[in-house]
Coordinates of C-alpha atoms and ligand atoms in Angstrom, one line a residue:
M1 CA 28.1 -12.0 -10.7
S2 CA 30.9 -11.4 -8.2
R3 CA 31.2 -13.5 -5.0
D4 CA 30.2 -10.6 -2.7
D5 CA 27.0 -10.3 -5.0
A6 CA 26.3 -13.9 -4.5
T7 CA 26.8 -13.7 -0.6
A8 CA 24.5 -10.5 -0.4
L9 CA 21.5 -12.5 -2.0
R10 CA 18.8 -13.0 0.5
R11 CA 16.8 -15.9 -0.3
L12 CA 13.7 -17.7 1.1
L13 CA 12.2 -20.8 -0.3
I14 CA 8.7 -21.6 0.8
R15 CA 8.3 -25.3 -0.2
D16 CA 5.7 -28.2 -0.5
L17 CA 2.9 -25.7 -0.3
A18 CA -0.7 -27.4 -0.5
Q19 CA -1.8 -24.4 -2.7
V20 CA -0.6 -21.1 -4.2
A21 CA -3.7 -18.9 -5.2
T22 CA -3.0 -15.7 -6.9
P23 CA -5.1 -13.3 -9.4
A24 CA -4.5 -14.5 -12.9
G25 CA -2.6 -12.9 -15.6
V26 CA -0.5 -9.6 -15.2
S27 CA -2.9 -6.8 -16.2
A28 CA -4.4 -4.2 -13.9
P29 CA -6.8 -3.1 -12.9
L30 CA -9.3 -6.2 -13.2
R31 CA -12.7 -5.6 -14.6
G32 CA -15.6 -7.9 -15.3
A33 CA -14.9 -11.5 -15.8
A34 CA -11.3 -11.0 -15.2
L35 CA -11.8 -10.3 -11.7
A36 CA -12.9 -13.7 -10.9
R37 CA -9.9 -15.5 -12.6
I38 CA -7.5 -17.1 -10.0
D39 CA -4.4 -19.2 -10.9
L40 CA -4.0 -22.1 -8.6
V41 CA -1.2 -24.3 -8.3
A42 CA -1.1 -27.3 -6.2
D43 CA 1.8 -28.7 -4.4
A44 CA 4.0 -25.5 -5.0
Y45 CA 6.7 -23.7 -4.0
V46 CA 7.4 -19.7 -4.1
L47 CA 11.1 -18.6 -4.2
C48 CA 12.0 -15.1 -2.9
E49 CA 15.2 -13.2 -3.5
N50 CA 16.1 -9.9 -2.1
G51 CA 12.4 -9.2 -1.2
R52 CA 11.0 -10.1 -4.6
I53 CA 9.5 -13.2 -5.9
S54 CA 11.9 -14.8 -8.3
G55 CA 9.8 -18.2 -8.9
V56 CA 6.3 -19.8 -8.5
G57 CA 5.4 -22.9 -9.6
P58 CA 4.9 -26.9 -8.9
M59 CA 7.3 -28.7 -6.7
R60 CA 8.2 -30.8 -9.6
H61 CA 9.6 -27.8 -11.5
L62 CA 11.7 -26.8 -8.8
G63 CA 15.5 -27.2 -9.8
S64 CA 18.3 -27.4 -7.4
I65 CA 19.4 -24.1 -5.9
D66 CA 23.0 -23.2 -5.4
G67 CA 24.1 -21.3 -2.5
E68 CA 22.4 -20.3 0.7
V69 CA 18.8 -20.4 1.0
E70 CA 16.4 -20.1 3.9
E71 CA 13.7 -22.7 3.7
L72 CA 10.2 -22.5 4.9
D73 CA 8.0 -25.7 5.2
G74 CA 4.8 -25.0 3.5
R75 CA 3.3 -28.6 4.2
G76 CA -0.4 -28.1 4.8
L77 CA -0.4 -24.3 3.9
S78 CA -1.9 -22.4 1.0
A79 CA -0.3 -19.2 -0.1
V80 CA -2.0 -16.0 -1.5
P81 CA -0.5 -12.5 -2.0
G82 CA -0.3 -10.3 0.9
L83 CA -3.4 -8.3 1.4
V84 CA -3.6 -4.6 0.5
D85 CA -5.7 -2.4 2.5
C86 CA -6.4 0.6 0.4
H87 CA -8.7 2.7 2.6
T88 CA -8.1 2.9 6.4
H89 CA -8.2 5.6 9.0
A90 CA -5.7 3.5 11.1
C91 CA -3.8 6.5 12.5
F92 CA -6.1 7.7 15.6
A93 CA -5.7 8.0 19.3
G94 CA -8.3 7.0 21.7
D95 CA -11.5 5.0 20.9
R96 CA -15.2 5.5 20.7
V97 CA -16.4 2.9 22.9
D98 CA -18.8 5.0 24.7
E99 CA -20.5 6.1 21.4
F100 CA -20.7 2.6 20.3
S101 CA -22.8 1.9 23.4
L102 CA -25.0 4.9 22.5
R103 CA -25.3 3.8 19.0
A104 CA -26.3 0.2 20.3
G105 CA -29.1 2.2 22.2
G106 CA -30.4 3.8 18.8
A107 CA -28.3 7.0 18.6
T108 CA -27.2 7.5 14.9
Y109 CA -23.7 8.2 13.5
E110 CA -24.9 11.3 12.0
E111 CA -26.6 12.6 15.1
L112 CA -23.5 12.0 17.3
H113 CA -21.2 13.9 14.7
A114 CA -23.8 16.9 14.6
R115 CA -23.4 16.9 18.7
G116 CA -19.7 17.3 18.2
G117 CA -19.0 13.5 18.8
G118 CA -18.2 11.2 16.0
I119 CA -15.1 12.1 13.8
L120 CA -14.7 15.3 16.1
S121 CA -14.3 13.3 19.3
T122 CA -11.4 11.3 17.6
V123 CA -10.1 14.9 16.5
R124 CA -9.8 15.8 20.1
A125 CA -8.1 12.4 21.2
T126 CA -5.7 12.7 18.2
R127 CA -4.6 16.3 18.7
E128 CA -3.8 15.4 22.4
A129 CA -1.7 12.3 21.7
G130 CA 1.2 14.0 20.2
E131 CA 3.4 12.5 17.5
E132 CA 5.0 9.8 19.7
G133 CA 1.6 8.7 21.1
L134 CA 0.1 8.6 17.6
A135 CA 3.2 6.6 16.3
A136 CA 2.5 4.1 19.2
A137 CA -1.1 3.9 18.5
L138 CA -0.6 3.3 14.7
A139 CA 2.2 0.5 15.6
R140 CA -0.6 -1.3 17.7
H141 CA -3.2 -1.0 14.9
Q142 CA -0.6 -2.0 12.6
G143 CA 0.1 -5.2 14.5
W144 CA -3.6 -6.2 14.3
M145 CA -3.7 -5.7 10.5
L146 CA -0.5 -7.6 10.0
R147 CA -2.0 -10.4 11.9
A148 CA -5.1 -10.5 9.6
G149 CA -2.7 -10.6 6.6
T150 CA -2.4 -7.0 5.5
T151 CA 1.1 -6.4 4.3
T152 CA 0.5 -3.1 2.8
F153 CA -1.9 -0.4 4.2
E154 CA -3.1 3.1 3.2
A155 CA -4.0 5.4 6.1
K156 CA -5.6 8.7 6.1
S157 CA -4.9 11.9 8.1
G158 CA -8.2 13.8 8.8
Y159 CA -8.2 13.4 12.6
G160 CA -5.9 16.4 13.2
L161 CA -7.7 19.2 11.0
D162 CA -5.1 21.7 12.3
R163 CA -1.6 21.9 10.7
D164 CA 0.7 20.2 13.2
T165 CA -1.6 17.3 13.7
E166 CA -2.4 16.8 10.0
L167 CA 1.3 16.8 9.3
A168 CA 2.3 14.6 12.1
Q169 CA -0.3 11.9 11.2
L170 CA 1.3 12.0 7.7
R171 CA 4.7 11.7 9.0
V172 CA 3.6 8.7 11.4
I173 CA 1.9 6.9 8.4
A174 CA 5.0 7.2 6.4
A175 CA 7.4 6.2 9.0
A176 CA 5.4 2.9 9.7
G177 CA 5.6 2.0 6.0
G178 CA 2.1 2.9 5.2
V179 CA 0.7 5.0 2.2
P180 CA -0.4 8.3 3.5
T181 CA -3.4 10.2 2.2
W182 CA -4.1 13.7 3.2
L183 CA -7.7 13.8 4.4
G184 CA -7.8 17.6 5.1
A185 CA -11.3 17.8 4.3
H186 CA -12.8 15.2 6.7
A187 CA -14.8 17.6 9.0
V188 CA -14.9 21.2 9.9
P189 CA -13.0 21.4 13.1
P190 CA -14.5 23.1 16.2
E191 CA -12.5 26.4 15.7
F192 CA -14.1 26.8 12.3
A193 CA -17.5 25.9 13.5
D194 CA -18.7 29.5 13.2
A195 CA -16.6 30.6 10.0
G196 CA -17.9 27.5 8.2
A197 CA -16.4 24.9 5.7
D198 CA -15.3 27.4 3.2
A199 CA -13.2 29.3 5.9
Y200 CA -11.7 26.2 7.1
L201 CA -10.7 25.1 3.4
D202 CA -9.1 28.6 2.9
F203 CA -7.0 27.8 5.9
A204 CA -6.3 24.0 4.9
L205 CA -5.3 24.7 1.3
R206 CA -3.1 27.8 2.3
E207 CA -1.5 26.5 5.5
V208 CA -1.4 22.8 5.2
L209 CA -1.5 21.8 1.6
P210 CA 1.8 22.8 0.9
D211 CA 3.5 20.5 3.3
A212 CA 1.0 17.8 3.1
A213 CA 1.8 17.5 -0.6
G214 CA 5.3 16.5 0.1
L215 CA 4.4 14.0 2.6
A216 CA 1.2 12.3 1.1
E217 CA 0.5 10.5 -2.1
A218 CA -3.0 11.5 -2.3
A219 CA -5.7 13.8 -1.1
D220 CA -9.4 12.6 0.0
V221 CA -12.4 14.4 1.0
F222 CA -15.6 13.5 2.8
L223 CA -18.3 14.7 0.4
E224 CA -21.7 14.3 2.3
A225 CA -24.3 16.5 3.8
G226 CA -22.9 17.8 7.2
A227 CA -19.3 17.5 6.0
F228 CA -18.4 19.1 2.5
D229 CA -20.5 19.8 -0.5
A230 CA -19.7 19.1 -4.1
A231 CA -18.4 22.8 -4.7
Q232 CA -16.2 22.7 -1.7
A233 CA -14.9 19.2 -2.5
R234 CA -14.1 20.5 -6.1
R235 CA -12.1 23.4 -4.6
Y236 CA -10.2 21.0 -2.3
L237 CA -9.4 18.4 -4.9
E238 CA -8.4 20.8 -7.7
A239 CA -5.9 22.5 -5.4
C240 CA -4.6 19.1 -4.4
R241 CA -4.2 17.9 -7.9
D242 CA -2.5 21.0 -8.9
A243 CA -0.1 20.2 -5.9
G244 CA 0.6 16.8 -7.4
L245 CA -1.6 14.5 -5.4
A246 CA -3.7 11.7 -6.7
L247 CA -7.3 12.3 -5.9
R248 CA -9.7 10.1 -3.7
L249 CA -13.2 10.8 -2.5
H250 CA -15.6 9.3 0.4
A251 CA -18.9 9.9 -1.5
D252 CA -22.4 8.4 -1.5
Q253 CA -22.1 7.0 2.0
F254 CA -25.4 8.5 3.1
T255 CA -26.6 10.5 0.1
E256 CA -25.8 10.9 -3.5
A257 CA -24.4 14.4 -3.8
G258 CA -22.5 14.7 -6.9
G259 CA -19.5 12.6 -5.8
I260 CA -19.2 10.1 -8.6
A261 CA -19.5 12.8 -11.3
L262 CA -16.9 14.7 -9.7
A263 CA -14.5 11.8 -9.3
V264 CA -15.0 10.8 -13.0
E265 CA -14.6 14.6 -14.1
L266 CA -11.4 15.0 -12.2
G267 CA -10.0 11.6 -13.2
A268 CA -9.7 10.6 -9.3
R269 CA -8.2 7.3 -8.4
S270 CA -11.1 6.2 -6.5
V271 CA -14.4 7.0 -5.1
D272 CA -15.0 5.1 -1.8
H273 CA -18.3 4.0 0.2
L274 CA -21.2 4.0 -2.5
E275 CA -23.9 2.7 0.1
A276 CA -26.2 5.2 -1.5
T277 CA -25.2 4.9 -5.2
G278 CA -28.0 4.2 -7.7
E279 CA -28.1 2.6 -11.2
A280 CA -26.7 6.0 -12.9
G281 CA -23.8 6.1 -10.5
V282 CA -23.0 2.5 -11.4
R283 CA -23.1 3.3 -15.2
A284 CA -21.0 6.4 -14.6
L285 CA -18.2 4.3 -12.8
A286 CA -18.5 1.6 -15.4
G287 CA -17.5 3.9 -18.1
S288 CA -14.6 5.5 -16.3
G289 CA -11.2 4.7 -15.0
V290 CA -12.2 5.5 -11.3
T291 CA -12.0 2.7 -9.0
A292 CA -15.0 2.0 -6.8
V293 CA -13.9 0.9 -3.3
V294 CA -16.6 -0.8 -1.4
L295 CA -16.4 -0.8 2.4
P296 CA -18.8 -3.4 3.6
I297 CA -17.7 -3.4 7.3
A298 CA -18.8 0.3 7.6
A299 CA -22.2 -0.4 5.8
L300 CA -22.6 -3.4 8.5
T301 CA -21.6 -1.2 11.4
L302 CA -23.7 1.7 10.7
G303 CA -26.5 -0.5 9.5
R304 CA -26.4 1.1 5.8
P305 CA -27.7 -0.4 2.8
M306 CA -24.7 -2.4 1.2
P307 CA -22.8 -0.8 -1.9
P308 CA -23.8 -2.3 -5.3
A309 CA -20.7 -4.2 -5.8
R310 CA -22.1 -7.0 -7.8
A311 CA -23.7 -4.5 -10.4
L312 CA -20.7 -2.6 -10.4
V313 CA -18.5 -5.6 -11.3
D314 CA -21.2 -6.7 -14.0
A315 CA -21.2 -3.5 -15.4
G316 CA -17.5 -3.3 -15.9
A317 CA -16.3 -0.9 -13.2
V318 CA -13.0 -1.3 -11.5
V319 CA -13.9 -2.6 -7.7
A320 CA -11.7 -2.7 -4.8
L321 CA -12.5 -3.9 -1.3
A322 CA -11.0 -2.4 1.9
T323 CA -11.8 -2.2 5.8
D324 CA -12.3 1.6 6.3
F325 CA -10.7 0.5 9.8
N326 CA -11.4 3.5 12.1
P327 CA -12.7 3.9 15.7
G328 CA -16.2 5.1 14.6
S329 CA -17.8 3.3 11.4
A330 CA -15.6 0.5 11.0
F331 CA -13.7 -0.6 14.0
C332 CA -12.4 -3.8 12.3
E333 CA -9.1 -4.2 10.8
S334 CA -9.6 -7.6 9.0
L335 CA -9.6 -7.9 5.3
P336 CA -10.6 -11.4 5.7
I337 CA -13.8 -10.3 7.5
A338 CA -14.4 -7.8 4.7
M339 CA -13.9 -10.6 2.3
S340 CA -16.6 -12.7 3.9
L341 CA -19.0 -9.9 3.9
A342 CA -18.3 -9.4 0.2
C343 CA -19.4 -12.8 -0.6
T344 CA -22.2 -13.0 1.8
Q345 CA -23.4 -9.3 1.3
L346 CA -22.2 -8.2 -1.9
S347 CA -22.6 -11.3 -3.8
L348 CA -19.0 -11.6 -5.0
S349 CA -17.0 -15.0 -5.3
P350 CA -14.1 -15.6 -3.0
A351 CA -11.9 -15.1 -6.1
E352 CA -13.4 -11.7 -6.9
A353 CA -13.0 -10.7 -3.1
L354 CA -9.2 -11.8 -3.2
A355 CA -8.6 -9.8 -6.4
A356 CA -10.4 -6.8 -5.0
C357 CA -8.2 -6.7 -2.1
T358 CA -5.0 -7.5 -3.8
V359 CA -4.7 -6.4 -7.5
N360 CA -7.3 -3.7 -7.6
A361 CA -6.4 -2.3 -4.1
A362 CA -2.8 -2.0 -5.3
H363 CA -4.0 -0.3 -8.3
V364 CA -5.7 2.3 -6.2
L365 CA -2.4 2.9 -4.5
G366 CA -0.5 3.3 -7.6
R367 CA 1.4 0.0 -7.0
A368 CA -0.3 -2.8 -9.3
G369 CA 2.9 -3.4 -10.8
M370 CA 4.6 -4.5 -7.8
L371 CA 1.9 -5.7 -5.2
G372 CA -1.1 -8.0 -5.2
R373 CA 0.2 -10.9 -7.1
L374 CA 2.6 -13.9 -6.5
E375 CA 4.3 -13.4 -9.9
P376 CA 8.1 -13.2 -10.4
G377 CA 9.1 -9.7 -10.1
F378 CA 6.4 -8.5 -7.7
A379 CA 7.2 -7.8 -4.1
A380 CA 7.6 -11.1 -1.9
D381 CA 4.6 -10.3 0.3
L382 CA 2.5 -13.4 1.2
V383 CA -0.1 -14.6 3.5
L384 CA 0.2 -18.3 4.5
L385 CA -3.1 -19.9 5.6
D386 CA -3.7 -23.2 7.4
A387 CA -6.6 -24.0 5.3
D388 CA -7.9 -23.9 1.6
W389 CA -7.4 -20.3 0.5
R390 CA -11.1 -19.6 0.2
Y391 CA -11.5 -20.0 3.9
L392 CA -10.3 -16.4 4.0
A393 CA -13.8 -15.5 3.0
Y394 CA -15.6 -18.7 4.1
H395 CA -14.8 -18.7 7.7
L396 CA -16.3 -15.5 9.1
G397 CA -14.0 -14.2 11.9
G398 CA -11.8 -17.4 11.4
E399 CA -8.0 -17.0 12.3
H400 CA -6.3 -19.0 9.5
V401 CA -3.4 -16.7 8.9
A402 CA -0.6 -18.7 10.1
V403 CA 2.5 -16.9 8.6
V404 CA 2.9 -13.5 7.1
V405 CA 5.9 -12.6 4.8
K406 CA 6.7 -9.1 3.9
E407 CA 9.5 -8.4 1.2
G408 CA 11.0 -11.9 1.5
E409 CA 11.0 -11.9 5.5
V410 CA 8.7 -13.6 7.9
V411 CA 7.2 -10.5 9.8
W412 CA 4.5 -12.6 11.7
E413 CA 4.0 -16.2 12.6
R414 CA 1.2 -17.8 14.7
Ligands
NIG1 O1 -15.0 6.4 6.0 N1 -17.1 8.9 6.5 C1 -16.2 9.5 6.9 N2 -15.1 8.9 7.4 C2 -15.0 7.7 8.0 C3 -15.3 7.5 9.3 C4 -14.4 8.2 10.3 C5 -14.9 8.0 11.7 O2 -16.0 7.9 12.0 O3 -14.0 8.3 12.4 C6 -15.5 6.5 7.1 O4 -16.6 6.0 7.4
FE2 FE1 -13.3 6.2 5.3

């Protein structure tokens, strides 16, 4: 190595950690019993070089390090991989606090949507915000996510539903370092209320998809009564697949409407929600490569049944866990809270919950080879906690994130 290369090396040594906890092995995605296997090292170090992990192990194995290295004292802290939120709607303007109050008084999410509120009220606010306003809103939301330990987030469009705002959302998400998903089929916007969902899809696929395909990594559709039916979802997803996008679906949130069969047939990356999924759906997912993304915060917020995550894991399906962070059905950016609910409501263990929002979430985003584990070669994204790592799930709403490291740099510290 030349002298210049040596000085260019950017190193961070996190030493004397009480614990390092990481999903075991290197394979992905994790199914069945493998989801529960965590490697635990006590009195440990993590060495990061140029944004990647170059060593993890017990302190007694740490040899001397030549040259410059920044040190971080890990005494009393435990380290887990940076959390990966593979399903959010974090790029939105405004809020729905008024509707929240109405819902507390008994109005349902579906009723508010049918009256032009719900998703459509966020569409109005997002269209009005402009690209700068949207970037500012996303930066604020991203700060919240980071403090909760999320180092990688996916975010969907779907609050523009016109060409300019949809593309602006995708640009803003990418510029913030998020993984952009084109949710062009989230709702039928008001200007197509009379013409209907098919006319809206004609427009979206003709006018928005060609540019969205260059900005987004995946496409998503809300397959539900009152949104898009299975035939419309198929048309949208097939066009998106042909344009090179990975496929995802919001399905079985309120009703089983063929979303799982369609996801399996089209080889989608994921099918998300699944609050209404029955045994046949569980079996179909278990026999497929489609990841089941469970969103317990949305189920809790809307008072829906919880998705059958335990049955899915036991049947051998790939299960990931995400927040669904959005202003309506899940105004909560915290994966630790999702992990708590995964343990108390979905009967997953803390180890399963951790793997579901690290390795398996990274798999949904096509990044399982580089994110979600504390292993040499992986991105140096870590969360340091001031407690046993299981407090992430154990302490509902607890604030144990002390330091967040992204690509080998401290990006947040309490
Ligand atoms: O995943 N179900 C559809 N979409 C979102 C909600 C978006 C919103 O209410 O603004 C969800 O729950
Ligand atoms: Fe969602």
